XYZ file of N, CA and C in Angstrom:
252
model
N 101.407 102.766 72.286
C 100.660 101.629 72.768
C 101.248 101.192 74.116
N 100.378 100.801 75.024
C 100.793 100.309 76.327
C 100.362 98.858 76.446
N 101.312 98.004 76.783
C 101.027 96.578 76.952
C 101.071 96.256 78.453
N 99.954 95.802 78.981
C 99.864 95.490 80.412
C 99.601 94.007 80.592
N 100.348 93.399 81.487
C 100.126 92.005 81.855
C 99.973 91.929 83.363
N 99.085 91.063 83.809
C 98.881 90.864 85.244
C 99.203 89.424 85.587
N 99.844 89.236 86.706
C 100.120 87.898 87.222
C 98.824 87.377 87.841
N 98.524 86.101 87.634
C 97.278 85.547 88.155
C 97.378 85.207 89.645
N 98.567 85.241 90.205
C 98.748 84.931 91.612
C 98.476 86.162 92.474
N 98.002 85.907 93.676
C 97.649 87.007 94.564
C 97.750 86.567 96.016
N 97.754 87.540 96.897
C 97.595 87.287 98.323
C 96.373 88.064 98.777
N 95.773 87.566 99.827
C 94.524 88.173 100.281
C 94.433 88.028 101.797
N 93.945 89.047 102.467
C 93.654 88.957 103.891
C 92.167 89.199 104.059
N 91.512 88.265 104.746
C 90.087 88.360 105.015
C 89.892 88.443 106.511
N 88.981 89.304 106.926
C 88.713 89.486 108.342
C 87.341 88.918 108.685
N 87.300 88.091 109.710
C 86.057 87.518 110.215
C 85.848 88.040 111.627
N 84.600 88.355 111.970
C 84.279 88.954 113.259
C 83.445 87.998 114.093
N 83.708 87.949 115.390
C 82.945 87.077 116.277
C 83.085 87.512 117.718
N 82.606 86.657 118.612
C 82.754 86.931 120.040
C 82.918 85.621 120.790
N 83.595 85.682 121.910
C 83.792 84.542 122.804
C 83.437 85.020 124.204
N 82.415 84.425 124.780
C 81.926 84.836 126.105
C 81.683 86.340 126.173
N 81.112 86.886 125.111
C 80.772 88.303 125.073
C 81.920 89.231 124.730
N 83.110 88.699 124.538
C 84.276 89.514 124.188
C 84.469 89.452 122.684
N 84.420 90.605 122.033
C 84.485 90.666 120.569
C 85.917 90.534 120.065
N 86.035 89.848 118.914
C 87.346 89.672 118.293
C 87.220 89.700 116.779
N 88.359 89.891 116.140
C 88.491 89.824 114.690
C 89.592 88.820 114.383
N 89.325 87.931 113.426
C 90.328 86.952 113.000
C 90.811 87.368 111.613
N 92.116 87.559 111.479
C 92.717 87.910 110.194
C 93.274 86.637 109.557
N 92.676 86.225 108.426
C 93.120 85.040 107.695
C 93.828 85.482 106.418
N 94.982 84.912 106.173
C 95.797 85.258 105.005
C 95.799 84.092 104.025
N 95.661 84.405 102.728
C 95.691 83.380 101.681
C 96.712 83.775 100.625
N 97.505 82.794 100.169
C 98.475 82.987 99.091
C 98.105 82.029 97.968
N 97.650 82.563 96.839
C 97.188 81.706 95.740
C 98.333 80.955 95.076
N 99.519 81.521 95.054
C 100.662 80.874 94.434
C 101.013 79.577 95.163
N 100.971 79.607 96.476
C 101.289 78.431 97.279
C 100.036 77.635 97.633
N 98.861 78.169 97.308
C 97.577 77.581 97.691
C 97.594 77.265 99.189
N 97.921 78.291 99.971
C 98.099 78.136 101.403
C 97.400 79.269 102.132
N 96.748 78.950 103.241
C 96.146 79.975 104.078
C 96.550 79.737 105.524
N 96.546 80.795 106.296
C 96.771 80.653 107.727
C 96.094 81.789 108.477
N 95.904 81.562 109.746
C 95.334 82.600 110.603
C 96.503 83.432 111.100
N 96.519 84.681 110.698
C 97.639 85.549 111.032
C 97.508 86.170 112.417
N 96.275 86.507 112.797
C 96.140 87.271 114.025
C 94.717 87.210 114.552
N 94.578 87.216 115.864
C 93.289 87.408 116.509
C 93.380 88.735 117.239
N 92.507 89.649 116.882
C 92.524 90.994 117.443
C 91.315 91.135 118.363
N 91.560 91.421 119.614
C 90.478 91.591 120.585
C 90.053 93.050 120.621
N 88.735 93.296 120.628
C 88.244 94.671 120.610
C 87.786 95.143 121.984
N 87.651 94.239 122.934
C 87.301 94.627 124.298
C 88.578 94.841 125.092
N 88.549 95.810 125.982
C 89.753 96.088 126.752
C 89.960 95.104 127.902
N 88.890 94.705 128.597
C 89.037 93.837 129.763
C 88.883 92.374 129.361
N 89.999 91.703 129.222
C 89.993 90.293 128.848
C 90.396 89.407 130.024
N 90.355 89.963 131.215
C 90.824 89.229 132.394
C 89.979 88.001 132.706
N 88.738 87.946 132.213
C 87.872 86.801 132.500
C 88.076 85.652 131.508
N 88.914 85.861 130.497
C 89.157 84.820 129.497
C 90.551 84.216 129.639
N 90.658 82.894 129.582
C 91.989 82.293 129.458
C 92.417 82.437 127.995
N 93.185 83.487 127.690
C 93.451 83.859 126.294
C 94.072 82.753 125.458
N 95.083 82.076 125.963
C 95.733 81.024 125.153
C 94.730 79.948 124.755
N 93.974 79.471 125.719
C 92.985 78.424 125.455
C 91.882 78.933 124.522
N 91.417 80.146 124.752
C 90.344 80.718 123.931
C 90.801 80.924 122.493
N 92.007 81.452 122.308
C 92.505 81.687 120.950
C 92.725 80.378 120.204
N 93.166 79.339 120.901
C 93.314 78.028 120.263
C 91.957 77.514 119.800
N 90.930 77.671 120.640
C 89.587 77.228 120.259
C 89.045 78.043 119.086
N 89.317 79.333 119.075
C 88.876 80.179 117.958
C 89.538 79.714 116.666
N 90.841 79.465 116.699
C 91.555 79.006 115.499
C 91.007 77.667 115.013
N 90.767 76.740 115.935
C 90.180 75.450 115.561
C 88.802 75.644 114.944
N 87.988 76.497 115.551
C 86.638 76.755 115.058
C 86.676 77.351 113.655
N 87.511 78.369 113.456
C 87.588 79.028 112.141
C 88.045 78.037 111.078
N 89.022 77.215 111.390
C 89.492 76.219 110.425
C 88.360 75.267 110.045
N 87.646 74.745 111.025
C 86.536 73.832 110.735
C 85.412 74.546 110.000
N 85.118 75.760 110.397
C 84.043 76.550 109.803
C 84.322 76.837 108.325
N 85.578 77.120 107.996
C 85.926 77.459 106.614
C 86.205 76.248 105.734
N 86.822 75.192 106.280
C 87.352 74.142 105.425
C 86.847 72.736 105.708
N 86.329 72.474 106.886
C 85.919 71.116 107.216
C 84.404 70.951 107.292
N 83.683 71.689 106.467
C 82.228 71.578 106.465
C 81.817 70.218 105.911
N 80.826 69.602 106.511
C 80.321 68.342 105.940
C 79.807 68.568 104.521
N 79.895 67.571 103.680
C 79.520 67.679 102.276
C 78.090 68.204 102.097
N 77.137 67.725 102.900
C 75.753 68.176 102.766
C 75.629 69.674 103.013
N 76.372 70.194 103.993
C 76.333 71.633 104.277
C 76.907 72.419 103.112
N 77.995 71.935 102.503
C 78.589 72.609 101.356
C 77.623 72.613 100.189
N 76.943 71.493 99.945
C 75.990 71.413 98.848
C 74.828 72.391 99.073
N 74.377 72.507 100.312
C 73.280 73.424 100.627
C 73.687 74.870 100.391
N 74.962 75.161 100.588
C 75.464 76.520 100.381
C 75.908 76.764 98.939
N 75.829 75.734 98.112
C 76.201 75.876 96.706
C 77.689 75.950 96.481
N 78.498 75.381 97.378
C 79.950 75.473 97.222
C 80.572 74.220 96.659
N 79.767 73.204 96.316
C 80.332 71.979 95.744
C 80.011 71.944 94.262
């Protein structure tokens, strides 16, 4: 007989794709269920020429946007999406 047990805690990385001024990027978000904590681990740019973007400012705006998009949705929007 084999007895298997699984821990209910997990970590997860989710990738979201978008663009800023026509420059494509991927946002890697990490979640740890044990700590109930998530963070944005990395923004990966897929275009080679990023000289037209102020990267620091753009990445800060992307992080702010992703945080609001995922967690700060107004209650009515959450209800419409069936998440409440």
